[in-house]
Tab-separated table of N, CA, C and O in Angstrom:
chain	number	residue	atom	x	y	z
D	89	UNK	N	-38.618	5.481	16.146
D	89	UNK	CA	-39.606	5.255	15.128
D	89	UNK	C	-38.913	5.322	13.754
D	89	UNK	O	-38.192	6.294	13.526
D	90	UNK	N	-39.036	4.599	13.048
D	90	UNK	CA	-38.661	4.198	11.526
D	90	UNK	C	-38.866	5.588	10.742
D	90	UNK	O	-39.958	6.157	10.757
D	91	UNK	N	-37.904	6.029	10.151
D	91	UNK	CA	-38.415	7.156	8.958
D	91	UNK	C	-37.750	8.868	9.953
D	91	UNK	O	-37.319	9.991	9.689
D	92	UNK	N	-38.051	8.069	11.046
D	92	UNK	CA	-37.779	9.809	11.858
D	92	UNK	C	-36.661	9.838	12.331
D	92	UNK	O	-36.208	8.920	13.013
D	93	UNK	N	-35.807	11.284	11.940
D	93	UNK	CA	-33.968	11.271	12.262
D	93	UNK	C	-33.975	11.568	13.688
D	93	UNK	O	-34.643	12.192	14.513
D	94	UNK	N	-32.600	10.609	13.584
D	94	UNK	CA	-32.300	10.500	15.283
D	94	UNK	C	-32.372	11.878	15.988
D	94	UNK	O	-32.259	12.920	15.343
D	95	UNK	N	-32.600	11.851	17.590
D	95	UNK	CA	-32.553	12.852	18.380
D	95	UNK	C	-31.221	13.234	18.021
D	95	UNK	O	-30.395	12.350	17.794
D	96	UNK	N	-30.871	14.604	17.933
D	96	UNK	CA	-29.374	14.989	17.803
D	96	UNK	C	-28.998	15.368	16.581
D	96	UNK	O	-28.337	16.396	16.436
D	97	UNK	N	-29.325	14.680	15.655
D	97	UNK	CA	-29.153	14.422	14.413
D	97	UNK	C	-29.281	16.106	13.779
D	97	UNK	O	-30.095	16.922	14.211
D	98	UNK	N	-28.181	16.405	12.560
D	98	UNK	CA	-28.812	17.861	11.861
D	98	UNK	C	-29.901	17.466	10.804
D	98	UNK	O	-29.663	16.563	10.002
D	99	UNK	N	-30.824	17.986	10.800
D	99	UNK	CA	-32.188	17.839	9.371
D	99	UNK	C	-31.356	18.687	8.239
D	99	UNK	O	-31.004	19.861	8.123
D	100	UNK	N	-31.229	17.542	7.498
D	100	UNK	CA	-30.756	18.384	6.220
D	100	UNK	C	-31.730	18.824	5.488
D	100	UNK	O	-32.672	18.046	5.338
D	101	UNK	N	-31.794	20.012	4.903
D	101	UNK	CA	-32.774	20.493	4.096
D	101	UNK	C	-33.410	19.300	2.885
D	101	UNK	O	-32.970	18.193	2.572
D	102	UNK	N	-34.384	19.918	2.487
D	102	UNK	CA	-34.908	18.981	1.427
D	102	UNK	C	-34.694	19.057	0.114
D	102	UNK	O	-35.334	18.372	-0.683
D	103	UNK	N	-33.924	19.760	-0.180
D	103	UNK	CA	-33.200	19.839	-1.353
D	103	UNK	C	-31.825	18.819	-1.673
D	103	UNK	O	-31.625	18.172	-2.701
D	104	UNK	N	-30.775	18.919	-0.187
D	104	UNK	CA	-29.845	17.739	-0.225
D	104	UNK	C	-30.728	16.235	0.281
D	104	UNK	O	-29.934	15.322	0.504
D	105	UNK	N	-31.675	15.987	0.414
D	105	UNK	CA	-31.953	14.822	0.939
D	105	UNK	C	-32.244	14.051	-0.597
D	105	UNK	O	-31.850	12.900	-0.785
D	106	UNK	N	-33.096	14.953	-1.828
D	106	UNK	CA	-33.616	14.904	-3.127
D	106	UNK	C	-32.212	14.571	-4.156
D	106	UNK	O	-32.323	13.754	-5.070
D	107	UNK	N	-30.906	15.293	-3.893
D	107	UNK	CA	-29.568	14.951	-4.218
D	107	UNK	C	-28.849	13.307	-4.456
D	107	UNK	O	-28.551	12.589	-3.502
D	108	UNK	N	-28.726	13.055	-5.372
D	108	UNK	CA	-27.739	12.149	-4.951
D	108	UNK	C	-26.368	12.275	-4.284
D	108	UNK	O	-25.815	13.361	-4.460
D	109	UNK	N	-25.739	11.398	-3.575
D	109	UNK	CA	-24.419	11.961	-3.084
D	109	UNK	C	-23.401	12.036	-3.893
D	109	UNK	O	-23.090	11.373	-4.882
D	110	UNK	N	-22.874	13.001	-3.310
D	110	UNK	CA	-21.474	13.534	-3.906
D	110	UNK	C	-20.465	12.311	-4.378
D	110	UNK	O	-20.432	11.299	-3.678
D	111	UNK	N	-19.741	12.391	-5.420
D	111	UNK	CA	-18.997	11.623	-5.614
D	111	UNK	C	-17.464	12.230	-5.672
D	111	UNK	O	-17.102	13.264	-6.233
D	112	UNK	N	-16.535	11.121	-4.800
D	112	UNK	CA	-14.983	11.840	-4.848
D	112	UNK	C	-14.675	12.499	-6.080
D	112	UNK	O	-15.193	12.323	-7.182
D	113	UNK	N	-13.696	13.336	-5.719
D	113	UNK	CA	-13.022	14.428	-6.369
D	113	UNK	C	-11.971	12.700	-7.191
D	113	UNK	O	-11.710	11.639	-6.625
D	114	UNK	N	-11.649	13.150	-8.634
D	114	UNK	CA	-10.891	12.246	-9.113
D	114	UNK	C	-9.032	12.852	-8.971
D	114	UNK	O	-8.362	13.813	-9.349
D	115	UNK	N	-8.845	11.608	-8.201
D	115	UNK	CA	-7.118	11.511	-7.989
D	115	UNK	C	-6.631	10.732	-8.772
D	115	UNK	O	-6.916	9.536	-8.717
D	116	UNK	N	-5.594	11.344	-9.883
D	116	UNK	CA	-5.056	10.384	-10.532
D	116	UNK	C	-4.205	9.803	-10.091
D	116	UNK	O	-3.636	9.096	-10.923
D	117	UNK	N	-3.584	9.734	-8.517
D	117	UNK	CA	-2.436	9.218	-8.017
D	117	UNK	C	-3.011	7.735	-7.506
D	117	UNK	O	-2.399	6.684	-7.313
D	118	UNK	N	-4.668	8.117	-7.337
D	118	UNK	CA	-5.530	6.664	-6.358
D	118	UNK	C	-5.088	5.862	-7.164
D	118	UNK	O	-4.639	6.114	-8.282
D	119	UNK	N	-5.221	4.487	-6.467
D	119	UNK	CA	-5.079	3.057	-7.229
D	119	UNK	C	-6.391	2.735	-7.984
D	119	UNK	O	-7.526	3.022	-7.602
D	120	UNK	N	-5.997	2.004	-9.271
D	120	UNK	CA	-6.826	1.560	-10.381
D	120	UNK	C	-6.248	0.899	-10.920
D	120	UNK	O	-5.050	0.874	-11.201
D	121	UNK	N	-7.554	-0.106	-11.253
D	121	UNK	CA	-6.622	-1.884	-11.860
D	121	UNK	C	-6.803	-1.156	-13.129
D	121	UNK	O	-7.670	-0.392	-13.552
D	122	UNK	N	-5.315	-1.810	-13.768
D	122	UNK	CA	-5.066	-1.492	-15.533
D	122	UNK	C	-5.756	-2.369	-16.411
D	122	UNK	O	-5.965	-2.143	-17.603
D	123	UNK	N	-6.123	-3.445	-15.737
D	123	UNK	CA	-6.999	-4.458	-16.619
D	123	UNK	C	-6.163	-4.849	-18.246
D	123	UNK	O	-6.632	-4.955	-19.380
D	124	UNK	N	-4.680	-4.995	-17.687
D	124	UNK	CA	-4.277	-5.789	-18.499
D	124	UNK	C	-4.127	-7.157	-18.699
D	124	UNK	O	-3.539	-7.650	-17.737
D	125	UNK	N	-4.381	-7.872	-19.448
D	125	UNK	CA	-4.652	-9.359	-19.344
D	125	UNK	C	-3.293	-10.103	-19.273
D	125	UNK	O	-2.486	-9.924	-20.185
D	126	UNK	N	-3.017	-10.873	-18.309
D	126	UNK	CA	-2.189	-12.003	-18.297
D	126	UNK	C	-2.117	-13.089	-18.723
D	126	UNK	O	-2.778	-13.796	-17.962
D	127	UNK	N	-1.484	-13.982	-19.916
D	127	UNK	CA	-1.670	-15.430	-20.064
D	127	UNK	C	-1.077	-15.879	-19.639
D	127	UNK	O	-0.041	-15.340	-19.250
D	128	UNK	N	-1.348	-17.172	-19.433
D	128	UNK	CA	0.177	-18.165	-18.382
D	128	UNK	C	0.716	-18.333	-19.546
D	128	UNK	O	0.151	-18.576	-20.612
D	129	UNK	N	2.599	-18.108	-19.173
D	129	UNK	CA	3.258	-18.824	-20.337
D	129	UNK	C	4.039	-19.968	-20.149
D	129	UNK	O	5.139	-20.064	-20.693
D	130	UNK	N	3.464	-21.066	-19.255
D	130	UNK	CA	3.901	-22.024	-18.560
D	130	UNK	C	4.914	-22.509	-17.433
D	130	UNK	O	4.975	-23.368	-16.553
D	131	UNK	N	5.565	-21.622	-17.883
D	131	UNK	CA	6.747	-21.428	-16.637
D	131	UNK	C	6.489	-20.905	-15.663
D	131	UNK	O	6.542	-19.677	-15.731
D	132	UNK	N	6.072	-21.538	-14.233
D	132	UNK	CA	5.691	-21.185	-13.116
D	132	UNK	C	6.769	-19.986	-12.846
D	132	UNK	O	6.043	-19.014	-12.637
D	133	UNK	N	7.827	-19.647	-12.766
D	133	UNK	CA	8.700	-18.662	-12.860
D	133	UNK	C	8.305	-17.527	-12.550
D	133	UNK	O	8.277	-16.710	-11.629
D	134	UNK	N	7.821	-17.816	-14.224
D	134	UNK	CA	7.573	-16.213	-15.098
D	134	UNK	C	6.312	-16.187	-14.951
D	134	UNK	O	5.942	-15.022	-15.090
D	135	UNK	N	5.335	-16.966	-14.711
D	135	UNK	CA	3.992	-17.012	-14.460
D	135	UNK	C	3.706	-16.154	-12.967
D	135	UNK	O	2.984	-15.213	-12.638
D	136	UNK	N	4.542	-16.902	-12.388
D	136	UNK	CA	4.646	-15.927	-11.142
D	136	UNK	C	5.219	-14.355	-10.716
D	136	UNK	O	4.789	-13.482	-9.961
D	137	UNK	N	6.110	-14.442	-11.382
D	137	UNK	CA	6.439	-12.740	-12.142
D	137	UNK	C	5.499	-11.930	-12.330
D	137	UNK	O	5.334	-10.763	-11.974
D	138	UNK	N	4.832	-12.707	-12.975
D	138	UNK	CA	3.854	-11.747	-14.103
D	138	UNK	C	2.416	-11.184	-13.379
D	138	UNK	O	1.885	-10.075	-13.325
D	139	UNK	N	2.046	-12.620	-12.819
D	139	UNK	CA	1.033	-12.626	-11.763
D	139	UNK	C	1.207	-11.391	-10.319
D	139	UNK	O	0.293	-11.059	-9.565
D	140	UNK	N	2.422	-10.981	-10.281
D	140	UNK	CA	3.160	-9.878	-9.146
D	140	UNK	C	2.273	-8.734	-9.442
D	140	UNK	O	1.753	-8.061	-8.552
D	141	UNK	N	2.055	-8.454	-11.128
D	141	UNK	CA	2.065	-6.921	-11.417
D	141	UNK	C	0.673	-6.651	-11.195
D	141	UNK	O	0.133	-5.620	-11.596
D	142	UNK	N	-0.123	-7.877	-10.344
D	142	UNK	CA	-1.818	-7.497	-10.248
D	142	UNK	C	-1.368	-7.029	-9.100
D	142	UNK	O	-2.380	-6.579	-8.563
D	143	UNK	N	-0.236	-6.811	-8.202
D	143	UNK	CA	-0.449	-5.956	-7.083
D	143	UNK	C	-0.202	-4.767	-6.967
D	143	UNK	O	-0.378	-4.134	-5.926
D	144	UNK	N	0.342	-4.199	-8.270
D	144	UNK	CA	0.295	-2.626	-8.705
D	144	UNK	C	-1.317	-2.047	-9.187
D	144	UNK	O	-1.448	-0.844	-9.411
D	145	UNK	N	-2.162	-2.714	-9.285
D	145	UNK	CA	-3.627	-2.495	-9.147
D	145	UNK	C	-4.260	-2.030	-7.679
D	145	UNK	O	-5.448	-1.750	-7.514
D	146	UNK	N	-3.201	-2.001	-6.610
D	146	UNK	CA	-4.335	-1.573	-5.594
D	146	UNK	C	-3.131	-0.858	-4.967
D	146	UNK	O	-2.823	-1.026	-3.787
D	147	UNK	N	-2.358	0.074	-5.939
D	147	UNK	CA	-1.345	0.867	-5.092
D	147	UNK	C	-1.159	1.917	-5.436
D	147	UNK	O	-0.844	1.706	-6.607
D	148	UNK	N	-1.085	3.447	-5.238
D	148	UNK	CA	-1.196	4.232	-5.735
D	148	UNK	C	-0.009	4.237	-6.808
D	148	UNK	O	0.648	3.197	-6.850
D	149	UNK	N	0.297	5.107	-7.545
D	149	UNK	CA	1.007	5.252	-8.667
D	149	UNK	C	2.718	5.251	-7.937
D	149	UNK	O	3.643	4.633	-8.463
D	150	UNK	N	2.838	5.947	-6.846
D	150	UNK	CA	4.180	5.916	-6.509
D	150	UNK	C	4.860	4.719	-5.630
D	150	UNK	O	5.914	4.824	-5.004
D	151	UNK	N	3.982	3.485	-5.723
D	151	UNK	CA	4.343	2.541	-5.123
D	151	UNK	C	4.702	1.452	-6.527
D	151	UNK	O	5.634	0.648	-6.509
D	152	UNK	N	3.968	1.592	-7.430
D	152	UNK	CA	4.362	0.662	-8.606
D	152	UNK	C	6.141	0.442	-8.872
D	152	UNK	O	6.759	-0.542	-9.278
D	153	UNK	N	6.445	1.321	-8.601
D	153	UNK	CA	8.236	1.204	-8.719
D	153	UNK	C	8.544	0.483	-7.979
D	153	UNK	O	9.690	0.133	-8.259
D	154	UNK	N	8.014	-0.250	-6.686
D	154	UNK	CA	8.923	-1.511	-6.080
D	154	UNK	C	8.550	-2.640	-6.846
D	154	UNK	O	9.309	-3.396	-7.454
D	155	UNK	N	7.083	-2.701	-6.751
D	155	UNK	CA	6.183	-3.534	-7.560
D	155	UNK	C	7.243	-4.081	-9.108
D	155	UNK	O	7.752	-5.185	-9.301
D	156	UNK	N	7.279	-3.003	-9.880
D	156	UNK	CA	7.953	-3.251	-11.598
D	156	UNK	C	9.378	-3.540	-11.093
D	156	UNK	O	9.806	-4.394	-11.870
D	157	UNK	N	10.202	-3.297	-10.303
D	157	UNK	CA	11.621	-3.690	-9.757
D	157	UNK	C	11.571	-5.567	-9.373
D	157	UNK	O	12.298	-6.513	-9.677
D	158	UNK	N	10.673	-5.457	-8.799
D	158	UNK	CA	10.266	-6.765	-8.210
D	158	UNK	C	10.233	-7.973	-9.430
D	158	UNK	O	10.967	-8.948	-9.592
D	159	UNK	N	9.027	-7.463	-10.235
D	159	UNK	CA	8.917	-8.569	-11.360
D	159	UNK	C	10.456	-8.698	-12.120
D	159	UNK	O	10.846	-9.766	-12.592
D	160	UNK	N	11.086	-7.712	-12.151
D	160	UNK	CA	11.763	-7.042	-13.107
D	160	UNK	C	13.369	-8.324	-13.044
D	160	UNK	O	14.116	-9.012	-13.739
D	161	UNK	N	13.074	-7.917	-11.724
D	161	UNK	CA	13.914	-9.229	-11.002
D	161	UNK	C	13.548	-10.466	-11.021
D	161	UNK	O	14.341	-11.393	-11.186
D	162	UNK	N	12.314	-10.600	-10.854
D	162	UNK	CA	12.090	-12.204	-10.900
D	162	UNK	C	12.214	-12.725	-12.442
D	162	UNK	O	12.642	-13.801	-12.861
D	163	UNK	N	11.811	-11.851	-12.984
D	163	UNK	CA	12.433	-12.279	-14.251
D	163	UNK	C	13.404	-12.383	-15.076
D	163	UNK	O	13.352	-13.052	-16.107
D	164	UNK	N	14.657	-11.538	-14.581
D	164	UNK	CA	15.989	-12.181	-15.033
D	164	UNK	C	16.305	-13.173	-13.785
D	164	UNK	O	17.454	-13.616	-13.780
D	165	UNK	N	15.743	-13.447	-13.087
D	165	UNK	CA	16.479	-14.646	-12.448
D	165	UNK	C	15.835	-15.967	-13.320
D	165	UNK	O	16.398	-17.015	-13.637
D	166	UNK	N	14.769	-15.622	-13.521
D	166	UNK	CA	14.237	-16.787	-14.583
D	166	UNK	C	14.636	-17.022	-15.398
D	166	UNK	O	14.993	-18.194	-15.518
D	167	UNK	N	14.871	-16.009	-16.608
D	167	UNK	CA	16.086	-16.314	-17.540
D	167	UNK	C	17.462	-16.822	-17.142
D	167	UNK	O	18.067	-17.690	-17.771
D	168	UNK	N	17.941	-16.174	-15.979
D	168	UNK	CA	19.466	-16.833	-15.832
D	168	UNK	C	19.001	-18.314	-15.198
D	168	UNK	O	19.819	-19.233	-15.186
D	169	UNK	N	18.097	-18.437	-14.846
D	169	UNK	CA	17.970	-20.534	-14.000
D	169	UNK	C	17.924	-20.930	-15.969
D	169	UNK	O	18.218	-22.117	-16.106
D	170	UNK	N	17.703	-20.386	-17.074
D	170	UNK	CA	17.535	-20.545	-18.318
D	170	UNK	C	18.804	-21.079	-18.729
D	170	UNK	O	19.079	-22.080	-19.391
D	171	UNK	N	19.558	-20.145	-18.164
D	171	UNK	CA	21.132	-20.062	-18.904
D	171	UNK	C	22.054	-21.640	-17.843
D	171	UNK	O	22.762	-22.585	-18.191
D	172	UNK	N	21.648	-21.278	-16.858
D	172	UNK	CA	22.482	-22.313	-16.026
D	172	UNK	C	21.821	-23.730	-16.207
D	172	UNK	O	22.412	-24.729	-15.796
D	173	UNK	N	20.572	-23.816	-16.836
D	173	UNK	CA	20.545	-25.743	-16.866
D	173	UNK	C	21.568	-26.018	-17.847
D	173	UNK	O	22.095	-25.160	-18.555
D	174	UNK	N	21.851	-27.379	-17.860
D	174	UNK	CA	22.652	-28.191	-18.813
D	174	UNK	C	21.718	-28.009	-19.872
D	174	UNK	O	20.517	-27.975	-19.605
D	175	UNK	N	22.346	-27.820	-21.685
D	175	UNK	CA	21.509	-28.481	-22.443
D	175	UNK	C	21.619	-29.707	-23.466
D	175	UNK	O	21.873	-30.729	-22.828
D	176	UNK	N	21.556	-29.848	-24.282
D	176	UNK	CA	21.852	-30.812	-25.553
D	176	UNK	C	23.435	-30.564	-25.505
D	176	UNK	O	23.898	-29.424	-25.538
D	177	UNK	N	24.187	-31.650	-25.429
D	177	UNK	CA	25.384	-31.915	-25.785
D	177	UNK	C	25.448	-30.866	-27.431
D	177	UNK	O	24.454	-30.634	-28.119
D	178	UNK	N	26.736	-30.428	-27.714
D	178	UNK	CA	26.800	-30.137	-28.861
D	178	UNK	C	27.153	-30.969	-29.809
D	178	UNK	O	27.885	-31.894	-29.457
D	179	UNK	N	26.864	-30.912	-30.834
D	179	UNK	CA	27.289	-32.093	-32.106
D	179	UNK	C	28.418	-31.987	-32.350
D	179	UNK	O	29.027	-30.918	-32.392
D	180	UNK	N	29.060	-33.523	-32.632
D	180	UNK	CA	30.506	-33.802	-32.783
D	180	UNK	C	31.052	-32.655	-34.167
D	180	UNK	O	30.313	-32.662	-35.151
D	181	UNK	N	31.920	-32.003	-34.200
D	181	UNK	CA	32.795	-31.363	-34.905
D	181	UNK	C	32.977	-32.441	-36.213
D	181	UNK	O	33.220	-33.640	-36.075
D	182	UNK	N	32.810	-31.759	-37.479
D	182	UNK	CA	33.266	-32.489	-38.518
D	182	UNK	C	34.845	-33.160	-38.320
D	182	UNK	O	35.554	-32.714	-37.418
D	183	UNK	N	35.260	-34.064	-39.058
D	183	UNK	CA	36.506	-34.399	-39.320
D	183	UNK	C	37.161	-33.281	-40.197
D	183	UNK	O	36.541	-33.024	-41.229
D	184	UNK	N	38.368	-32.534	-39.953
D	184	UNK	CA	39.065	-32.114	-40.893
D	184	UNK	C	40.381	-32.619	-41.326
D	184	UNK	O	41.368	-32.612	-40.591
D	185	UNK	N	40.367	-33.200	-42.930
D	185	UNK	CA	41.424	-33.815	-42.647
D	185	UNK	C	42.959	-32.636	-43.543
D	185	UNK	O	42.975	-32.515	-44.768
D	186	UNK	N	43.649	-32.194	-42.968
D	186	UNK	CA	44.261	-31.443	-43.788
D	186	UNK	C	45.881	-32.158	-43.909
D	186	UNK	O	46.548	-32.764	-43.070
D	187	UNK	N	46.110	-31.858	-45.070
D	187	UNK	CA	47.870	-32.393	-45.356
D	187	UNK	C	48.517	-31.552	-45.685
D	187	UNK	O	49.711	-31.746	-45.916
C-alpha cells in the first residue's frame, strides 16, 4: 500500500522524517570544476591542450599533476612544431662595398 513503510523497514521517528537530509561533510580534496573559461586560440594544437585541463574538473586535487604535466607537454610540442616549420626566406643582406 502506497504511503506505508515496507515490512522490515526501521520507522524513523518523526522528527528525522520532518528533517531535510544531511548534506556531505565538505572535502577539499573532492573534485570541483574551476570554471575557468577557455577561448579557442585557433590552433587546434593548443586548443587541444587547453581543452585537456577540463579533465582536472572531475579529479580530485592529487590527480591534477598528470593532468597539468600533460597539457604542459602538449604545449611545448606545439611551440617546437612552431620552431621547426620553414619560414619567410630572410632578406637579402645589404651590399657592402668596402676599399
Amino acid at each position: 500500500m502506497p504511503g506505508q513503510p515496507e515490512a522490515g523497514a526501521p520507522e524513523q521517528p518523526l522528527e528525522a522524517r520532518d528533517q531535510p537530509p544531511e548534506e556531505p561533510a565538505y572535502d577539499p580534496a573532492a573534485p570541483a570544476p574551476l570554471g575557468v573559461p577557455r577561448t579557442p586560440t585557433g590552433n587546434a594544437d593548443v586548443d587541444a591542450a587547453l581543452d585537456r585541463l577540463a579533465d582536472a574538473d572531475h579529479l580530485a586535487t592529487d590527480g591534477h599533476v598528470e593532468v597539468y604535466e600533460d597539457v604542459h607537454r602538449g604545449l611545448r610540442d606545439a611551440l617546437t612544431a612552431l620552431d621547426a616549420r620553414p619560414g619567410p626566406p630572410a632578406p637579402p643582406s645589404p651590399y657592402v662595398h668596402r676599399s
